CSV table of C-alpha atoms in Angstrom, one decimal:
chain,number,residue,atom,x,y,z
A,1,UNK,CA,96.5,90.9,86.8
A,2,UNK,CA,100.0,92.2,88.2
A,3,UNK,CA,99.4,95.4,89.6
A,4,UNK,CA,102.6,96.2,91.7
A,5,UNK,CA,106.4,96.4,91.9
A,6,UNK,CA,109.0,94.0,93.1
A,7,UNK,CA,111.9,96.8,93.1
A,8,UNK,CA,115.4,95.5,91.8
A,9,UNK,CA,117.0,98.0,94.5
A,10,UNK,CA,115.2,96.5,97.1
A,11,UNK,CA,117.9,93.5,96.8
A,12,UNK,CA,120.2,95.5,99.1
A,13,UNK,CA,121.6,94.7,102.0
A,14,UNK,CA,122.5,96.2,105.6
A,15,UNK,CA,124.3,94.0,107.8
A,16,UNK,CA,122.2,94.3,111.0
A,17,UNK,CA,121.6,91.6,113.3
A,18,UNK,CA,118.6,91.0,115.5
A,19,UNK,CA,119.6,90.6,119.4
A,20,UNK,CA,118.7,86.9,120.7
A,21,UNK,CA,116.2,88.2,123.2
A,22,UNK,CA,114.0,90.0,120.9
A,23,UNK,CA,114.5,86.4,118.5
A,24,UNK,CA,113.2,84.3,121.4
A,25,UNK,CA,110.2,86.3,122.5
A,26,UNK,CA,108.9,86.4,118.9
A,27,UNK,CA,109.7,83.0,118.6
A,28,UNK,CA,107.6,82.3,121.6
A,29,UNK,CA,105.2,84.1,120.5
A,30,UNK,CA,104.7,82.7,117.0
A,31,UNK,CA,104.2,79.2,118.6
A,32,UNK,CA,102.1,80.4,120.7
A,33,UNK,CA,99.7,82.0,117.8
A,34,UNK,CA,100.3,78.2,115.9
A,35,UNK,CA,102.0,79.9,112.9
A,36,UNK,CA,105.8,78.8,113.6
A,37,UNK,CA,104.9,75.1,113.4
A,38,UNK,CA,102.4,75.4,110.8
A,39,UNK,CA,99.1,75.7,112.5
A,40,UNK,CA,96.1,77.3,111.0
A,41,UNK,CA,94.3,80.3,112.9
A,42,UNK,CA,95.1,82.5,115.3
A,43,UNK,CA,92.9,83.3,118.4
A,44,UNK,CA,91.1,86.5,118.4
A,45,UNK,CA,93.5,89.4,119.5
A,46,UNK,CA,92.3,92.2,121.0
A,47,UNK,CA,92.2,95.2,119.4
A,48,UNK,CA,95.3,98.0,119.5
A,49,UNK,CA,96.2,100.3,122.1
A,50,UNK,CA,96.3,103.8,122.1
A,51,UNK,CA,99.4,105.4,120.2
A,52,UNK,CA,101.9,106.7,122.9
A,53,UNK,CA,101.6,110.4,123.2
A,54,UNK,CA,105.6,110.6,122.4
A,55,UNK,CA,105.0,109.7,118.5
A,56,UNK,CA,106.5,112.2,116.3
A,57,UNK,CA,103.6,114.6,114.9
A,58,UNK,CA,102.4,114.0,111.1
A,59,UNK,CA,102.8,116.2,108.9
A,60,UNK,CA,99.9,117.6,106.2
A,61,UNK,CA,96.5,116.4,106.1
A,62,UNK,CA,92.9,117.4,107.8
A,63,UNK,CA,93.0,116.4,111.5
A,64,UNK,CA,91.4,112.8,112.1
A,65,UNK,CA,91.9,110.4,114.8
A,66,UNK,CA,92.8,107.5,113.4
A,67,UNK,CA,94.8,104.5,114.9
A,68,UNK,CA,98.0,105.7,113.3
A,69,UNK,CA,97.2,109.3,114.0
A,70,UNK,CA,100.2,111.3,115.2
A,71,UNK,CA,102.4,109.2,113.4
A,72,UNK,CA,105.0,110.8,111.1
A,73,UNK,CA,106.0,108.4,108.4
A,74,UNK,CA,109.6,107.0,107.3
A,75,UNK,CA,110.9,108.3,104.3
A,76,UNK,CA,114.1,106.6,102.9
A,77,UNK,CA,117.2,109.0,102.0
A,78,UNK,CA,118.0,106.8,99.1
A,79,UNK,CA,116.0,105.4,96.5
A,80,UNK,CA,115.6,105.5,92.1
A,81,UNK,CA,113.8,108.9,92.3
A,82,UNK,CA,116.4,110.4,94.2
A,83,UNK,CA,119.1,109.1,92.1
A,84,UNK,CA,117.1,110.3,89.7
A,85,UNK,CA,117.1,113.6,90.8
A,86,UNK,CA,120.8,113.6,91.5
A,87,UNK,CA,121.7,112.7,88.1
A,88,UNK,CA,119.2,115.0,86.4
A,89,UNK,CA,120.5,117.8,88.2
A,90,UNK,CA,124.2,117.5,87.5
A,91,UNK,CA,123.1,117.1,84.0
A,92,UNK,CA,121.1,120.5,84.1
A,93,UNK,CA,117.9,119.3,83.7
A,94,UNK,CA,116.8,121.5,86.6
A,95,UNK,CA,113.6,121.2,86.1
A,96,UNK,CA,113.2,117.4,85.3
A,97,UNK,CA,115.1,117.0,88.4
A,98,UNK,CA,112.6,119.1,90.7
A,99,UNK,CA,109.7,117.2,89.4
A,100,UNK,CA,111.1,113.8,90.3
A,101,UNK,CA,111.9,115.3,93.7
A,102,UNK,CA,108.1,115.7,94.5
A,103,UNK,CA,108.0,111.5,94.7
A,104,UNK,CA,112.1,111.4,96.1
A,105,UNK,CA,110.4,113.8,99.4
A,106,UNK,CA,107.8,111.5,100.3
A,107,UNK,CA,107.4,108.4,102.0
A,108,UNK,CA,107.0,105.6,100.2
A,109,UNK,CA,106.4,101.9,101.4
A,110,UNK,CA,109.6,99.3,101.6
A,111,UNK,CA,108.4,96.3,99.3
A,112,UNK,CA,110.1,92.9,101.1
A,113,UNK,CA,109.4,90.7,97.7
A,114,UNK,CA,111.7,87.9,98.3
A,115,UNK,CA,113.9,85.5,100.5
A,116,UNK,CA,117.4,86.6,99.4
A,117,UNK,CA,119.5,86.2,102.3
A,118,UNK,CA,119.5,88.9,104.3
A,119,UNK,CA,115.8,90.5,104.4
A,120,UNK,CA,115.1,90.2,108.0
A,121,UNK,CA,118.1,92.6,108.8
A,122,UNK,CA,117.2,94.9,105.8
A,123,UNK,CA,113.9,94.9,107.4
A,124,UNK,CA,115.4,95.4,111.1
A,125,UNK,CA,117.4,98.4,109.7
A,126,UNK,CA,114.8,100.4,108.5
A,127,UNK,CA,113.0,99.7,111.2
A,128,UNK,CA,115.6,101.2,113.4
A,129,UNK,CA,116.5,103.9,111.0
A,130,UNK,CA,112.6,105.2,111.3
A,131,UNK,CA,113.0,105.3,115.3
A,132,UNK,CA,116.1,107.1,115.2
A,133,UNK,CA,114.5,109.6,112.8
A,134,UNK,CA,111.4,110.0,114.9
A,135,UNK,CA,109.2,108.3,112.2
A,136,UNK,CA,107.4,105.0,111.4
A,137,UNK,CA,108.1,102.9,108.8
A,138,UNK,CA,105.7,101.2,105.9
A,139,UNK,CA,106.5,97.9,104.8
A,140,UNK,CA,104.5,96.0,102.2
A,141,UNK,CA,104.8,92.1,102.5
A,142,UNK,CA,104.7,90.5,98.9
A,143,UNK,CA,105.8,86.8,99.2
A,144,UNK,CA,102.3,84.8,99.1
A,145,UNK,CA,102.9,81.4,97.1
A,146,UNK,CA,101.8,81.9,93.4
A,147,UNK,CA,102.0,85.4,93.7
A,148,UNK,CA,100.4,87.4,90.9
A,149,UNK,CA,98.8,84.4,89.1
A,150,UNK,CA,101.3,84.2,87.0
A,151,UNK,CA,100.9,87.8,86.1
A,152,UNK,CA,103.8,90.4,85.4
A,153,UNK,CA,105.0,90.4,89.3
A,154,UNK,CA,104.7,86.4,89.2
A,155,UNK,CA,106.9,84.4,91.9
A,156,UNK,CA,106.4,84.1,95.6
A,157,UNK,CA,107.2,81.7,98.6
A,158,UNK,CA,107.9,77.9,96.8
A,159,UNK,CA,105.3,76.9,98.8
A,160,UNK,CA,103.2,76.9,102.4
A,161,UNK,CA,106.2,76.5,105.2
A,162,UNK,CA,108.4,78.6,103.0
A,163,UNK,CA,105.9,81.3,103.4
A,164,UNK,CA,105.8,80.7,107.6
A,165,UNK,CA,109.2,80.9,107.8
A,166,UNK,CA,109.5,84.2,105.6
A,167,UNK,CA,107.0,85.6,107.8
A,168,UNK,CA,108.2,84.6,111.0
A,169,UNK,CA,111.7,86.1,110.2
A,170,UNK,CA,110.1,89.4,108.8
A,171,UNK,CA,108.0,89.9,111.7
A,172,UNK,CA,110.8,88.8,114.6
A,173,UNK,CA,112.9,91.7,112.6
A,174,UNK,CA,110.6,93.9,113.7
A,175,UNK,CA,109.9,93.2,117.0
A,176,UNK,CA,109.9,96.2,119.6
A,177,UNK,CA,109.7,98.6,116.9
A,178,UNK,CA,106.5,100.6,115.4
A,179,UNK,CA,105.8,100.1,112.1
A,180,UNK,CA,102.8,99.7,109.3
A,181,UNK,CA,102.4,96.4,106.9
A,182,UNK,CA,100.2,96.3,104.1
A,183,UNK,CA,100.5,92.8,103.7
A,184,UNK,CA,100.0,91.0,100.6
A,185,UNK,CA,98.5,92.7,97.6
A,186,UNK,CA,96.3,91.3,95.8
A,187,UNK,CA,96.7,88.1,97.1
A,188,UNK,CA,92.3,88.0,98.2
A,189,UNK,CA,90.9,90.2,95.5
A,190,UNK,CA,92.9,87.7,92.9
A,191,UNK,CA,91.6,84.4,94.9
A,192,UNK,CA,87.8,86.1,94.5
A,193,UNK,CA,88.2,86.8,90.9
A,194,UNK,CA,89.2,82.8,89.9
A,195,UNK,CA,92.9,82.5,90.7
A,196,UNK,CA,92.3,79.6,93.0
A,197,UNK,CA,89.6,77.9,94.0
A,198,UNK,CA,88.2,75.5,96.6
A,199,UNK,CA,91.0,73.8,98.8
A,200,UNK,CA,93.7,76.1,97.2
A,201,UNK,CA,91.5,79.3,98.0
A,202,UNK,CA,90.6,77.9,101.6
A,203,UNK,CA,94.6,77.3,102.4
A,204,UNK,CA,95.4,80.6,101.1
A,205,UNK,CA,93.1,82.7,103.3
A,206,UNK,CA,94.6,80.5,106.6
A,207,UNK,CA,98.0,81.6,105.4
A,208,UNK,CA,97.1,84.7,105.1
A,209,UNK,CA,95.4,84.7,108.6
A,210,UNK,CA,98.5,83.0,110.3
A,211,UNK,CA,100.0,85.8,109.1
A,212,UNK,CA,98.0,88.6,110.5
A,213,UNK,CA,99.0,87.0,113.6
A,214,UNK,CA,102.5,86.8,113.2
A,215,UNK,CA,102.6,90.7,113.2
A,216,UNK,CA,100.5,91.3,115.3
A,217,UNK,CA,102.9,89.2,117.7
A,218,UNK,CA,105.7,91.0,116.9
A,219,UNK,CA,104.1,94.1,119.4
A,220,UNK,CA,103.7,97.3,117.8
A,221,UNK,CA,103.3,96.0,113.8
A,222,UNK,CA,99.8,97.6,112.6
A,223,UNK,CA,98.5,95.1,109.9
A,224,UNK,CA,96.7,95.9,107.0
A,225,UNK,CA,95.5,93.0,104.5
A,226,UNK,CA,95.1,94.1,101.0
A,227,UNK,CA,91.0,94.5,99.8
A,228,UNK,CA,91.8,95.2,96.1
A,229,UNK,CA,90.1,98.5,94.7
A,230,UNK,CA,86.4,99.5,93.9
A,231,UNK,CA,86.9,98.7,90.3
A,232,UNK,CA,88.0,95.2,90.9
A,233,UNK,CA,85.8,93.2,93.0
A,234,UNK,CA,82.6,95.8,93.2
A,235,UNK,CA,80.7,93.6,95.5
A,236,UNK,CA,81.6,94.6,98.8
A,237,UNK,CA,80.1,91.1,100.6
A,238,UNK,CA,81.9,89.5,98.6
A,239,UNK,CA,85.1,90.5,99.6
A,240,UNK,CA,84.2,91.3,103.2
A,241,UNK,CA,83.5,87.6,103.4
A,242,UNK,CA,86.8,86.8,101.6
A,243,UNK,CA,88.8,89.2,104.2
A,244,UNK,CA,87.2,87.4,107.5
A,245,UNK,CA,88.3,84.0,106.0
A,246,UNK,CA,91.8,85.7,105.9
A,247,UNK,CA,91.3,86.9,109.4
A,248,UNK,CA,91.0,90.8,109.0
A,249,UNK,CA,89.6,90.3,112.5
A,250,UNK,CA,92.8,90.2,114.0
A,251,UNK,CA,94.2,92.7,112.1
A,252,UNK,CA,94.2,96.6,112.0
A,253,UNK,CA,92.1,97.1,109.2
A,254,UNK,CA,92.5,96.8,105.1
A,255,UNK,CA,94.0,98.1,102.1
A,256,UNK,CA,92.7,99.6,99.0
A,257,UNK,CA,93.7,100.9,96.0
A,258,UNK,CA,97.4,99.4,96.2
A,259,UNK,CA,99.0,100.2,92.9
A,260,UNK,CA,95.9,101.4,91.2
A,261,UNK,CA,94.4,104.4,90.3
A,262,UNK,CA,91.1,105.1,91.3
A,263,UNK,CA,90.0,108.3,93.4
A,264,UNK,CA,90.4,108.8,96.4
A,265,UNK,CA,86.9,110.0,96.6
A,266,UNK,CA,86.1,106.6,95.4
A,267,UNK,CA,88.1,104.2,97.7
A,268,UNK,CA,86.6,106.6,100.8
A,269,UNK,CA,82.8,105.5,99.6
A,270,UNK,CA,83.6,101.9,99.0
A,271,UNK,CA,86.0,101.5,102.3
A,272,UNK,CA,83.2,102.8,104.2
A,273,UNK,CA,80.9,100.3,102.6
A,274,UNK,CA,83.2,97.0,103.2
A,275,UNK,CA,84.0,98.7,107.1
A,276,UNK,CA,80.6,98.7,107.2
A,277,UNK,CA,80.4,95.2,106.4
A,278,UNK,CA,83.3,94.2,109.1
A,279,UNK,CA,82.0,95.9,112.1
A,280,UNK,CA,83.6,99.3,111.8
A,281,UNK,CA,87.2,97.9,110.3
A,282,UNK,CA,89.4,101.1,109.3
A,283,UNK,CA,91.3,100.8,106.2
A,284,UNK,CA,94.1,102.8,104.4
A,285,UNK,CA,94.1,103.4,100.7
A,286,UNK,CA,97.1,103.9,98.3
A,287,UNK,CA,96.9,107.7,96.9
A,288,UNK,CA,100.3,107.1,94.9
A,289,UNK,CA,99.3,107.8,91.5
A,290,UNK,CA,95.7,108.1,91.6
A,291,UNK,CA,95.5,112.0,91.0
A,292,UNK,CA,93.8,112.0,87.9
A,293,UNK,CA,92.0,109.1,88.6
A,294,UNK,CA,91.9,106.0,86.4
A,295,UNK,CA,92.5,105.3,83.0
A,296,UNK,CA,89.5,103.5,80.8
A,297,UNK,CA,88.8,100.1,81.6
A,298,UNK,CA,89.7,98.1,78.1
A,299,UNK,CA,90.2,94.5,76.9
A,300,UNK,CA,93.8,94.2,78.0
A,301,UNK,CA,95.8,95.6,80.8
A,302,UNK,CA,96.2,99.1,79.5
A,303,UNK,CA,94.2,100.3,82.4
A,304,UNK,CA,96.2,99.1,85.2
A,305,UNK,CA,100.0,98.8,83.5
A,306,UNK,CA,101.8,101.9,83.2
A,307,UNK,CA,98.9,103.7,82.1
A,308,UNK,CA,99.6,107.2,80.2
A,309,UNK,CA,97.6,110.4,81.6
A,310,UNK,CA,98.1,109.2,85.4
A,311,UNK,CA,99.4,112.1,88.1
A,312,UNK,CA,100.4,111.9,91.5
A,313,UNK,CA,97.8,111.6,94.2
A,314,UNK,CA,97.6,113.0,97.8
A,315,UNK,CA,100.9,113.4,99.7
A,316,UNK,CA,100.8,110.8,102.6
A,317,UNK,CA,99.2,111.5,105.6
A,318,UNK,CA,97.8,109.8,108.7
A,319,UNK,CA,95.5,112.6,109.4
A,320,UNK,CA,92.8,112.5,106.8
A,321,UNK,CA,89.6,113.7,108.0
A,322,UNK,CA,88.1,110.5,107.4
A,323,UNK,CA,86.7,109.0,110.6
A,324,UNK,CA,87.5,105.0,109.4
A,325,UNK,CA,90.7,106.1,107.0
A,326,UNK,CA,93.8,105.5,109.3
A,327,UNK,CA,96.1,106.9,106.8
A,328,UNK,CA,96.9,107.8,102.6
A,329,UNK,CA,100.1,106.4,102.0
A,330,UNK,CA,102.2,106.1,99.1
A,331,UNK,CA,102.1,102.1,99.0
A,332,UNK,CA,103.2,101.6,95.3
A,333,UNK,CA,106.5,103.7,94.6
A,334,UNK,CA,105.8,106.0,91.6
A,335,UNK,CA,108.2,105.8,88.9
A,336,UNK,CA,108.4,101.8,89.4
A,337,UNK,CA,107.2,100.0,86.8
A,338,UNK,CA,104.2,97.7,86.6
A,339,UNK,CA,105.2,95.6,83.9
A,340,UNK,CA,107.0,95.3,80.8
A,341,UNK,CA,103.4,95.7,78.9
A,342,UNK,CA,104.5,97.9,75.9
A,343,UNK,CA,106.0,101.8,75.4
A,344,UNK,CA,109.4,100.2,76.7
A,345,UNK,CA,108.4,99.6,79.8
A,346,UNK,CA,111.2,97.6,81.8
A,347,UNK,CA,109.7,94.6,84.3
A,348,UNK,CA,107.6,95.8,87.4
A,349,UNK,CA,109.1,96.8,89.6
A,350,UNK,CA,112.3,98.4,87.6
A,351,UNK,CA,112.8,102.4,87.5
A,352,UNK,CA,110.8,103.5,84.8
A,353,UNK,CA,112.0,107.5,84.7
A,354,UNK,CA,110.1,108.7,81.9
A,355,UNK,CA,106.5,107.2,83.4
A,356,UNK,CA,108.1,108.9,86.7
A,357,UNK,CA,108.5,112.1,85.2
A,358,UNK,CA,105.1,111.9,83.5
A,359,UNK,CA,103.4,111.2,87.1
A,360,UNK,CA,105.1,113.7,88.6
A,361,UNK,CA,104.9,116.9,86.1
């Protein structure tokens, strides 16, 4: 099942080039960690420092003292919902426009879905953009081979090295910059529920390992790798066993809810559960569009694609009174659609401004 975007705007460039010497020292360290010449597991990596006390404050939220606490996160200037807004407003449509503003105001993650020639300075740019702006970045990393399972956001990397090298030039673009990956949606949850199995499930979790490592080399990249939702794989071993063989170890925590729906109330008592499971792990959860919680589980995909009814969740946050909840981000960009499965939906990850305007109202 596709449950997330790759954005059509997302294809545009910024010119920016990384300097040589921040190149070379990720370089060195990606051979070191055995993921630029294809090895297959990183060694265990300590866990993260302190934030530095000069991060910019966040804003909203219950206090909570999280590894991303303090951290005020990016928001993009530009983007469909405030075009959206734009247009709506010269058009007098005051208050269509104000409604789409609630999702144009708040930071949303950066999908990097592709190799299209020049996503390693797109990704450098926003990553300097955020530190000029006092803020920090959110970056979700959608380019596992067979991506999807053929699903409504089917593609990725053609194959194994493809995906290293993606990686490797992702993570050197942000090298001596702060920023937050949620890296690869779905990509376990999908592998647990039948996608792949044996060999092709075992190589999949080392990729996904070698790529913890890869940004967590890059310095001060916080990694989280995706855990599904508590509606999709319900048995919390199971997928605590699934995220070791992808080497959550080594990275800042999980991910759950990208994309979906489910409460927030819900994600917090089956985070705790899988943390539990990992030793104390700490775990973000997508509040995007989960305000009203989900839609009935059916037969088809009704629940999960474009579903009517659905609202707004929490505004992001890295303060969330939650002792193991580093953050509630908007991971999924509301308004984007998940698929082109019926009502006129265009394909995910295309502005869909009637399903924004529904979320947002």
């Amino acid at each position: 099942m596709s449950r997330h975007a790759v954005p059509a705007h997302r294809r545009r460039r910024s010119p920016v080039a990384l300097t040589a010497a921040v190149a070379a020292a990720v370089t060195v360290a990606l051979i070191y960690l055995g993921f630029a010449d294809g090895g297959t597991g990183p060694p265990p990596v300590a866990a993260p420092d302190a934030a530095p006390s000069s991060a910019a404050p966040a804003s909203g939220g219950a206090g909570g003292g999280g590894q991303l606490s303090g951290f005020s996160l990016y928001t993009e200037p530009s983007g469909f919902a405030a075009d959206q807004a734009r247009v709506w407003a010269a058009q007098g449509r005051a208050a269509e426009a104000a409604a789409v503003r609630r999702i144009a105001e708040q930071p949303t993650a950066v999908w990097f879905a592709d190799a299209a020639p020049g996503y390693a300075e797109r990704a450098a740019k926003l990553a300097a953009d955020a530190r000029a702006a006092g803020t920090v970045p959110v970056l979700t990393a959608y380019y596992i081979p067979g991506r999807d399972c053929s699903g409504q956001s089917a593609g990725g990397a053609p194959d194994a090295a493809a995906y290293r090298q993606w990686v490797a030039g992702l993570a050197g673009a942000l090298a001596g910059h702060r920023a937050v990956v949620v890296l690869e949606p779905d990509a376990v949850a999908q592998t647990l529920k039948g996608c792949l199995d044996g060999t092709a499930a075992a190589a999949r979790y080392a990729l996904l390992a070698e790529a913890v490592a890869a940004f967590r080399a890059a310095g001060e990249v916080y990694v989280y790798l995706d855990a599904g939702n508590p509606s999709w794989v319900r048995n919390p071993a199971r997928m605590a066993a699934a995220l070791r063989s992808a080497g959550v170890a080594s990275a800042h925590g999980f991910a759950l809810n990208v994309a979906n729906f489910e409460t927030t109330a819900a994600n917090v008592a089956y985070g705790n559960r899988l943390s539990t499971l990992l030793g104390g792990a700490p775990f973000v959860i997508d509040t995007s569009r989960n305000g009203n919680g989900p839609a009935v589980i059916g037969a088809d995909d009704g629940h999960w694609c474009n579903p009517p009814g659905r609202a707004l969740g929490e505004p992001p946050t890295t303060r969330t009174g939650q002792p193991r909840v580093d953050a509630y981000l908007w991971i999924k960009r509301p308004g984007e659609s998940d698929g082109a499965c019926g009502g006129g939906a265009p394909p995910a990850g295309q502005w869909f401004p009637s399903y924004a305007l529904d979320l947002a109202d």
